[in-house]
Amino acid sequence: MDYFIIIISAIFVNNIVLSQFLGICPFLGVSKKISTAVGMTGAVTFVMVIATIVTYLIQMYILVPFDLMYLQTIFFILVIAALVQLVEIILKKVSPALYQALGVFLPLITTNCAILGVAILTVQKEFNLLEGVVFAISNAIGFGLALVIFAGLREHLDLINVPKGLKGTPIALIVAGILAMAFMGFSGLV
Amino acid sequence: MNQLQNFSKGFFKENPVFVLLLGMCPTLGVTSSAINGLGMGLATTFVLVMSNVVISAVKNFIPAKVKIPSFIVIIASLVTVVELVMQAYLPALYKSLGIFIPLIVVNCIVLGRAEAFASKNTVLTSTMDGLGMGLGFSMALTMLGSAREFLGSGRLFGITIFPEDYGMLLFVLAPGAFIVLGYLIALIRRLRKA
């Protein structure tokens, strides 16, 4: 039951993009087409889950025993940066097809605050490893859901006659606001 | 370009939030009140100026292959300093900014200026650039925070302007952040053209 609450809360109620404001850069940057949004979601899911597991282990077996908690930020960001490089190299060798699909998005992920954010939140909320993994997967799904819906809306937005001053980013932000309002409807669910 | 232009471009011509659209996560996430926006802006300004100074000073000693990782280590160390200082002297602000303080590390403005400006310019020029960009960022965050606080709860920097009951709570919540920022960007565009 606990896992169910984590999943629903991360995907709908506290959606990582629309109510926590993490990962806004890719949310605004790669949401012009549904196909790129799906690719980005794949890459984020992949890295987010691995990063959460690795940073969790580092926190539990290195930072806490040696009382180095104040180095958390430095450790985590380095691990994520190294991990992204590693994933890129491994993917290139093992599965060229998957690399083709996700390749362009991987370098962008180091500066995606959703990855570091979820890693830190997992530690802050004192989840165990399995809960952390479930939390990471649900957040990645929540990220993907918001991104794909928003990409669909933006594809429609291209065809609509928007007032001149609001064209482009301003109207996209306002639409995102209305989307966030729709997600507010889920609050109270958990 | 002289130093004054280097400093002033961050406010209007190349404002990181309104024009370059960088650093959106803290921009939207912490601006539920003007004071939070200002606090976040100043913390980022400190990191930005210091990282520009350090990186422009050591740029010739860093091999090209490990440039970005070295930049990230420098920035992360500075963020840790800010984190510890805030925790000690401004515990209330530290609490309300929460997770967005460690996330200054992944703020695209900081790494962006390091890579695009500080790694190619002298210490003095980079300092001016960092200061201008940082204060421009603070200005944008304070504007957004003030607008949201005023519309949402009828207050400005905590001072009541009109009774809270008439405020529109929506603007303090998540959707308000997107909507107010959208209109602010449209307004700035209009002003830039005029």
Tab-separated table of C-alpha atoms in Angstrom:
chain	number	residue	atom	x	y	z
A	1	MET	CA	0.000	0.000	0.000
A	2	ASP	CA	2.882	2.342	0.803
A	3	TYR	CA	4.280	1.842	-2.688
A	4	PHE	CA	0.890	2.635	-4.194
A	5	ILE	CA	0.799	5.947	-2.309
A	6	ILE	CA	4.339	6.815	-3.450
A	7	ILE	CA	3.408	6.090	-7.068
A	8	ILE	CA	0.140	8.073	-7.145
A	9	SER	CA	1.637	10.956	-5.206
A	10	ALA	CA	4.701	11.266	-7.448
A	11	ILE	CA	2.858	10.963	-10.758
A	12	PHE	CA	-0.268	13.016	-10.132
A	13	VAL	CA	-0.489	14.865	-6.827
A	14	ASN	CA	3.056	16.199	-6.498
A	15	ASN	CA	3.955	16.044	-10.161
A	16	ILE	CA	7.665	16.739	-10.438
A	17	VAL	CA	7.322	19.334	-13.189
A	18	LEU	CA	3.976	20.978	-12.588
A	19	SER	CA	3.992	21.238	-8.817
A	20	GLN	CA	7.618	20.749	-7.716
A	21	PHE	CA	9.156	22.817	-10.546
A	22	LEU	CA	12.026	20.432	-11.239
A	23	GLY	CA	13.153	19.792	-14.804
A	24	ILE	CA	11.553	22.923	-16.243
A	25	CYS	CA	14.381	23.446	-18.756
A	26	PRO	CA	13.717	20.237	-20.738
A	27	PHE	CA	9.978	20.764	-20.128
A	28	LEU	CA	10.137	24.036	-22.060
A	29	GLY	CA	13.075	23.109	-24.298
A	30	VAL	CA	12.193	19.777	-25.901
A	31	SER	CA	8.402	19.936	-25.817
A	32	LYS	CA	7.847	21.239	-29.340
A	33	LYS	CA	7.187	17.771	-30.788
A	34	ILE	CA	5.686	14.652	-29.223
A	35	SER	CA	8.391	12.373	-30.671
A	36	THR	CA	11.294	14.272	-29.056
A	37	ALA	CA	9.320	14.470	-25.804
A	38	VAL	CA	9.049	10.678	-25.752
A	39	GLY	CA	12.783	10.285	-26.453
A	40	MET	CA	13.692	12.674	-23.670
A	41	THR	CA	11.391	10.835	-21.261
A	42	GLY	CA	13.170	7.563	-22.065
A	43	ALA	CA	16.594	9.047	-21.396
A	44	VAL	CA	15.454	10.718	-18.172
A	45	THR	CA	13.839	7.532	-16.834
A	46	PHE	CA	16.980	5.546	-17.537
A	47	VAL	CA	19.387	7.977	-15.872
A	48	MET	CA	17.064	8.929	-13.006
A	49	VAL	CA	16.650	5.342	-11.785
A	50	ILE	CA	20.356	4.485	-12.031
A	51	ALA	CA	21.384	7.807	-10.460
A	52	THR	CA	18.978	7.348	-7.558
A	53	ILE	CA	20.331	3.862	-6.806
A	54	VAL	CA	23.989	4.930	-6.988
A	55	THR	CA	23.581	8.131	-4.974
A	56	TYR	CA	21.534	6.249	-2.380
A	57	LEU	CA	24.312	3.694	-1.921
A	58	ILE	CA	26.924	6.445	-1.692
A	59	GLN	CA	24.868	8.288	0.905
A	60	MET	CA	24.342	5.164	3.044
A	61	TYR	CA	27.783	3.569	2.790
A	62	ILE	CA	30.162	6.506	2.354
A	63	LEU	CA	28.681	9.843	3.429
A	64	VAL	CA	26.823	8.762	6.568
A	65	PRO	CA	29.437	6.369	8.078
A	66	PHE	CA	32.278	8.871	7.561
A	67	ASP	CA	30.167	11.858	8.629
A	68	LEU	CA	30.641	13.671	5.317
A	69	MET	CA	27.036	14.827	4.837
A	70	TYR	CA	28.113	18.358	3.971
A	71	LEU	CA	29.781	17.017	0.821
A	72	GLN	CA	26.440	15.670	-0.447
A	73	THR	CA	25.947	18.248	-3.215
A	74	ILE	CA	29.479	17.839	-4.609
A	75	PHE	CA	29.378	14.039	-4.457
A	76	PHE	CA	25.954	13.706	-6.025
A	77	ILE	CA	26.536	16.040	-8.957
A	78	LEU	CA	29.889	14.415	-9.763
A	79	VAL	CA	28.354	10.961	-9.638
A	80	ILE	CA	25.536	12.046	-11.938
A	81	ALA	CA	27.914	13.717	-14.393
A	82	ALA	CA	30.138	10.622	-14.470
A	83	LEU	CA	27.117	8.352	-14.735
A	84	VAL	CA	25.724	10.165	-17.743
A	85	GLN	CA	29.066	9.782	-19.518
A	86	LEU	CA	29.202	6.108	-18.567
A	87	VAL	CA	25.658	5.404	-19.723
A	88	GLU	CA	26.456	7.113	-23.005
A	89	ILE	CA	29.585	4.976	-23.584
A	90	ILE	CA	27.923	1.702	-22.576
A	91	LEU	CA	24.806	2.384	-24.611
A	92	LYS	CA	26.904	3.146	-27.682
A	93	LYS	CA	28.600	-0.287	-27.447
A	94	VAL	CA	25.735	-2.465	-26.208
A	95	SER	CA	22.695	-1.102	-27.955
A	96	PRO	CA	23.406	1.224	-30.886
A	97	ALA	CA	19.689	1.389	-31.693
A	98	LEU	CA	18.785	2.695	-28.249
A	99	TYR	CA	21.769	5.043	-28.410
A	100	GLN	CA	20.467	6.427	-31.684
A	101	ALA	CA	17.104	7.100	-30.073
A	102	LEU	CA	18.350	8.615	-26.785
A	103	GLY	CA	21.824	9.816	-27.778
A	104	VAL	CA	21.130	13.482	-28.384
A	105	PHE	CA	19.311	13.878	-25.081
A	106	LEU	CA	21.932	12.294	-22.834
A	107	PRO	CA	24.420	15.209	-22.580
A	108	LEU	CA	21.540	17.542	-21.669
A	109	ILE	CA	20.663	15.430	-18.681
A	110	THR	CA	23.612	16.387	-16.458
A	111	THR	CA	22.120	19.845	-16.011
A	112	ASN	CA	18.558	18.527	-15.634
A	113	CYS	CA	17.712	19.436	-12.080
A	114	ALA	CA	15.063	16.702	-11.891
A	115	ILE	CA	17.817	14.047	-11.644
A	116	LEU	CA	19.733	15.704	-8.806
A	117	GLY	CA	16.437	16.780	-7.237
A	118	VAL	CA	15.026	13.248	-7.073
A	119	ALA	CA	18.349	11.907	-5.733
A	120	ILE	CA	18.328	14.485	-2.920
A	121	LEU	CA	14.595	14.041	-2.200
A	122	THR	CA	15.027	10.255	-1.902
A	123	VAL	CA	17.630	10.792	0.802
A	124	GLN	CA	15.640	13.572	2.506
A	125	LYS	CA	12.466	11.511	2.684
A	126	GLU	CA	14.420	8.631	4.244
A	127	PHE	CA	13.178	6.009	1.810
A	128	ASN	CA	14.774	2.570	1.712
A	129	LEU	CA	16.389	1.437	-1.512
A	130	LEU	CA	13.290	-0.217	-3.006
A	131	GLU	CA	11.072	2.735	-2.115
A	132	GLY	CA	13.701	5.015	-3.642
A	133	VAL	CA	13.624	3.066	-6.903
A	134	VAL	CA	9.815	3.151	-6.998
A	135	PHE	CA	9.928	6.886	-6.217
A	136	ALA	CA	12.423	7.496	-9.051
A	137	ILE	CA	10.414	5.473	-11.577
A	138	SER	CA	7.146	7.205	-10.660
A	139	ASN	CA	8.761	10.623	-10.873
A	140	ALA	CA	10.152	9.749	-14.290
A	141	ILE	CA	6.660	8.680	-15.381
A	142	GLY	CA	5.232	11.913	-13.986
A	143	PHE	CA	7.878	13.881	-15.878
A	144	GLY	CA	7.053	11.992	-19.078
A	145	LEU	CA	3.319	12.461	-18.625
A	146	ALA	CA	3.640	16.219	-18.177
A	147	LEU	CA	6.116	16.504	-21.053
A	148	VAL	CA	4.032	14.493	-23.539
A	149	ILE	CA	0.759	16.270	-22.678
A	150	PHE	CA	2.491	19.634	-22.961
A	151	ALA	CA	4.104	18.679	-26.287
A	152	GLY	CA	0.666	17.716	-27.619
A	153	LEU	CA	-0.755	21.060	-26.518
A	154	ARG	CA	2.135	22.951	-28.088
A	155	GLU	CA	1.659	21.164	-31.403
A	156	HIS	CA	-1.893	22.498	-31.416
A	157	LEU	CA	-0.721	25.910	-30.279
A	158	ASP	CA	1.281	26.298	-33.493
A	159	LEU	CA	-1.934	26.313	-35.500
A	160	ILE	CA	-3.770	28.859	-33.382
A	161	ASN	CA	-3.786	32.586	-33.937
A	162	VAL	CA	-2.139	33.930	-30.766
A	163	PRO	CA	-1.921	37.684	-29.982
A	164	LYS	CA	1.421	38.932	-31.322
A	165	GLY	CA	3.000	39.832	-27.999
A	166	LEU	CA	2.278	36.432	-26.485
A	167	LYS	CA	3.670	34.307	-29.338
A	168	GLY	CA	6.195	31.618	-28.434
A	169	THR	CA	7.356	31.298	-24.839
A	170	PRO	CA	4.777	33.517	-23.071
A	171	ILE	CA	1.762	31.606	-24.364
A	172	ALA	CA	3.548	28.290	-23.739
A	173	LEU	CA	4.063	29.306	-20.101
A	174	ILE	CA	0.429	30.346	-19.714
A	175	VAL	CA	-0.710	27.008	-21.173
A	176	ALA	CA	1.632	25.248	-18.743
A	177	GLY	CA	-0.048	27.226	-15.954
A	178	ILE	CA	-3.468	25.992	-17.019
A	179	LEU	CA	-2.092	22.438	-17.231
A	180	ALA	CA	-0.743	22.833	-13.684
A	181	MET	CA	-4.218	23.988	-12.640
A	182	ALA	CA	-5.668	20.779	-14.090
A	183	PHE	CA	-3.132	18.742	-12.105
A	184	MET	CA	-4.177	20.611	-8.952
A	185	GLY	CA	-7.443	18.706	-9.308
A	186	PHE	CA	-5.578	15.603	-8.105
A	187	SER	CA	-4.619	17.193	-4.778
A	188	GLY	CA	-6.292	15.549	-1.831
A	189	LEU	CA	-6.166	12.196	-3.605
A	190	VAL	CA	-3.471	10.880	-1.280
B	1	MET	CA	32.834	46.509	-24.836
B	2	ASN	CA	33.658	48.482	-21.694
B	3	GLN	CA	33.135	47.240	-18.143
B	4	LEU	CA	29.941	49.200	-17.592
B	5	GLN	CA	28.246	47.597	-20.577
B	6	ASN	CA	29.486	44.222	-19.373
B	7	PHE	CA	27.775	44.883	-16.084
B	8	SER	CA	24.525	46.372	-17.365
B	9	LYS	CA	23.723	43.861	-20.119
B	10	GLY	CA	22.477	41.366	-17.537
B	11	PHE	CA	19.585	43.582	-16.505
B	12	PHE	CA	17.773	44.221	-19.724
B	13	LYS	CA	19.467	43.328	-22.972
B	14	GLU	CA	20.511	39.815	-21.960
B	15	ASN	CA	18.466	39.254	-18.826
B	16	PRO	CA	18.964	35.560	-17.996
B	17	VAL	CA	15.319	34.926	-17.116
B	18	PHE	CA	13.294	37.190	-19.385
B	19	VAL	CA	15.457	37.052	-22.512
B	20	LEU	CA	17.751	34.011	-22.356
B	21	LEU	CA	15.161	31.827	-20.545
B	22	LEU	CA	17.798	30.184	-18.339
B	23	GLY	CA	17.459	28.990	-14.757
B	24	MET	CA	13.718	28.430	-14.946
B	25	CYS	CA	13.446	25.919	-12.090
B	26	PRO	CA	14.377	28.266	-9.218
B	27	THR	CA	12.630	31.128	-11.027
B	28	LEU	CA	9.301	29.326	-10.847
B	29	GLY	CA	9.919	27.274	-7.738
B	30	VAL	CA	10.876	29.787	-5.055
B	31	THR	CA	9.060	32.963	-6.082
B	32	SER	CA	5.932	32.517	-3.973
B	33	SER	CA	6.971	35.698	-2.149
B	34	ALA	CA	9.212	38.675	-2.958
B	35	ILE	CA	11.650	37.994	-0.126
B	36	ASN	CA	12.159	34.367	-1.212
B	37	GLY	CA	12.845	35.534	-4.763
B	38	LEU	CA	15.363	38.100	-3.562
B	39	GLY	CA	17.098	35.600	-1.252
B	40	MET	CA	17.422	33.021	-4.011
B	41	GLY	CA	18.633	35.696	-6.442
B	42	LEU	CA	21.357	36.921	-4.094
B	43	ALA	CA	22.513	33.370	-3.273
B	44	THR	CA	22.803	32.647	-6.997
B	45	THR	CA	24.588	35.986	-7.557
B	46	PHE	CA	27.220	35.039	-4.991
B	47	VAL	CA	27.844	31.666	-6.637
B	48	LEU	CA	27.869	33.234	-10.094
B	49	VAL	CA	30.379	35.987	-9.237
B	50	MET	CA	32.695	33.676	-7.304
B	51	SER	CA	32.611	30.940	-9.947
B	52	ASN	CA	33.331	33.497	-12.682
B	53	VAL	CA	36.272	34.860	-10.658
B	54	VAL	CA	37.745	31.432	-9.866
B	55	ILE	CA	37.230	29.970	-13.326
B	56	SER	CA	38.632	32.986	-15.179
B	57	ALA	CA	41.651	32.911	-12.835
B	58	VAL	CA	42.468	29.210	-13.307
B	59	LYS	CA	41.268	28.798	-16.907
B	60	ASN	CA	44.795	28.367	-18.274
B	61	PHE	CA	45.616	25.492	-15.905
B	62	ILE	CA	42.604	23.320	-16.737
B	63	PRO	CA	43.117	20.800	-19.566
B	64	ALA	CA	40.406	21.038	-22.208
B	65	LYS	CA	39.289	17.431	-21.694
B	66	VAL	CA	38.218	17.877	-18.071
B	67	LYS	CA	36.928	21.433	-18.453
B	68	ILE	CA	33.252	20.851	-17.688
B	69	PRO	CA	33.814	18.421	-14.752
B	70	SER	CA	36.290	20.888	-13.211
B	71	PHE	CA	33.787	23.719	-13.582
B	72	ILE	CA	31.115	21.593	-11.911
B	73	VAL	CA	33.405	20.818	-8.951
B	74	ILE	CA	34.216	24.523	-8.488
B	75	ILE	CA	30.533	25.492	-8.662
B	76	ALA	CA	29.447	22.671	-6.342
B	77	SER	CA	32.020	23.733	-3.739
B	78	LEU	CA	30.728	27.319	-3.833
B	79	VAL	CA	27.143	26.118	-3.510
B	80	THR	CA	28.129	24.082	-0.465
B	81	VAL	CA	29.593	27.244	1.076
B	82	VAL	CA	26.323	29.128	0.468
B	83	GLU	CA	24.346	26.201	1.860
B	84	LEU	CA	26.335	26.080	5.110
B	85	VAL	CA	26.344	29.867	5.607
B	86	MET	CA	22.577	30.104	5.034
B	87	GLN	CA	21.888	27.186	7.354
B	88	ALA	CA	23.864	28.953	10.080
B	89	TYR	CA	22.716	32.562	9.718
B	90	LEU	CA	19.396	32.526	7.802
B	91	PRO	CA	17.655	29.326	8.930
B	92	ALA	CA	14.149	30.576	8.006
B	93	LEU	CA	15.130	31.424	4.431
B	94	TYR	CA	17.121	28.174	4.200
B	95	LYS	CA	13.998	26.257	5.101
B	96	SER	CA	11.669	28.025	2.683
B	97	LEU	CA	14.093	27.725	-0.256
B	98	GLY	CA	14.607	24.060	0.606
B	99	ILE	CA	15.853	21.812	-2.151
B	100	PHE	CA	16.480	24.702	-4.540
B	101	ILE	CA	19.685	25.716	-2.717
B	102	PRO	CA	21.665	22.564	-3.603
B	103	LEU	CA	20.065	22.794	-7.035
B	104	ILE	CA	21.950	26.057	-7.752
B	105	VAL	CA	24.661	23.635	-8.967
B	106	VAL	CA	22.557	22.630	-11.949
B	107	ASN	CA	21.305	26.154	-12.657
B	108	CYS	CA	22.134	26.597	-16.337
B	109	ILE	CA	23.045	30.280	-15.824
B	110	VAL	CA	26.058	29.480	-13.648
B	111	LEU	CA	27.567	26.789	-15.877
B	112	GLY	CA	26.520	28.746	-18.962
B	113	ARG	CA	28.398	31.905	-17.931
B	114	ALA	CA	31.412	29.837	-16.841
B	115	GLU	CA	31.622	28.104	-20.191
B	116	ALA	CA	30.596	30.963	-22.462
B	117	PHE	CA	32.219	33.913	-20.698
B	118	ALA	CA	34.595	33.263	-17.791
B	119	SER	CA	36.647	30.649	-19.632
B	120	LYS	CA	37.508	33.222	-22.307
B	121	ASN	CA	37.839	36.519	-20.417
B	122	THR	CA	39.952	38.220	-17.745
B	123	VAL	CA	39.127	38.177	-14.042
B	124	LEU	CA	37.834	41.766	-13.920
B	125	THR	CA	35.601	41.406	-16.993
B	126	SER	CA	34.224	38.101	-15.694
B	127	THR	CA	33.489	39.637	-12.301
B	128	MET	CA	31.477	42.420	-13.931
B	129	ASP	CA	29.646	39.911	-16.103
B	130	GLY	CA	28.842	37.674	-13.119
B	131	LEU	CA	27.655	40.611	-11.040
B	132	GLY	CA	25.440	41.976	-13.823
B	133	MET	CA	23.956	38.604	-14.686
B	134	GLY	CA	23.419	37.721	-11.025
B	135	LEU	CA	21.723	40.999	-10.179
B	136	GLY	CA	19.636	40.772	-13.353
B	137	PHE	CA	18.539	37.312	-12.222
B	138	SER	CA	17.770	38.648	-8.724
B	139	MET	CA	15.761	41.498	-10.229
B	140	ALA	CA	13.689	39.090	-12.336
B	141	LEU	CA	13.037	36.807	-9.360
B	142	THR	CA	12.081	39.719	-7.112
B	143	MET	CA	9.700	41.096	-9.746
B	144	LEU	CA	8.041	37.720	-10.207
B	145	GLY	CA	7.913	37.139	-6.443
B	146	SER	CA	6.414	40.592	-5.782
B	147	ALA	CA	3.744	40.149	-8.458
B	148	ARG	CA	2.752	36.736	-7.131
B	149	GLU	CA	2.763	37.804	-3.495
B	150	PHE	CA	0.753	40.938	-4.255
B	151	LEU	CA	-1.882	39.207	-6.384
B	152	GLY	CA	-2.067	36.126	-4.213
B	153	SER	CA	-2.070	37.427	-0.671
B	154	GLY	CA	-2.302	41.215	-0.935
B	155	ARG	CA	1.150	41.734	0.578
B	156	LEU	CA	4.472	43.083	-0.634
B	157	PHE	CA	7.668	42.028	1.222
B	158	GLY	CA	5.348	40.945	4.037
B	159	ILE	CA	3.580	44.329	4.352
B	160	THR	CA	-0.191	44.150	3.888
B	161	ILE	CA	-1.460	46.283	0.977
B	162	PHE	CA	-5.024	44.943	0.809
B	163	PRO	CA	-6.806	42.350	2.972
B	164	GLU	CA	-5.757	38.772	2.331
B	165	ASP	CA	-9.360	37.646	1.749
B	166	TYR	CA	-9.416	39.513	-1.569
B	167	GLY	CA	-6.235	37.843	-2.792
B	168	MET	CA	-6.313	35.174	-5.476
B	169	LEU	CA	-4.659	32.178	-3.859
B	170	LEU	CA	-3.998	30.674	-7.286
B	171	PHE	CA	-1.087	33.061	-7.865
B	172	VAL	CA	0.815	31.808	-4.827
B	173	LEU	CA	0.308	28.204	-5.940
B	174	ALA	CA	2.068	26.433	-8.814
B	175	PRO	CA	-0.121	27.544	-11.782
B	176	GLY	CA	0.305	31.221	-10.842
B	177	ALA	CA	4.075	30.938	-11.300
B	178	PHE	CA	3.742	29.874	-14.929
B	179	ILE	CA	1.014	32.373	-15.753
B	180	VAL	CA	2.665	35.435	-14.153
B	181	LEU	CA	6.037	34.590	-15.749
B	182	GLY	CA	4.342	34.253	-19.147
B	183	TYR	CA	2.820	37.710	-18.910
B	184	LEU	CA	6.031	39.247	-17.504
B	185	ILE	CA	8.058	37.909	-20.460
B	186	ALA	CA	5.457	39.315	-22.867
B	187	LEU	CA	5.650	42.685	-21.083
B	188	ILE	CA	9.467	42.790	-21.191
B	189	ARG	CA	9.409	41.957	-24.902
B	190	ARG	CA	7.030	44.849	-25.514
B	191	LEU	CA	9.273	47.217	-23.530
B	192	ARG	CA	12.389	46.046	-25.386
B	193	LYS	CA	10.790	46.852	-28.706
B	194	ALA	CA	9.645	50.305	-27.630
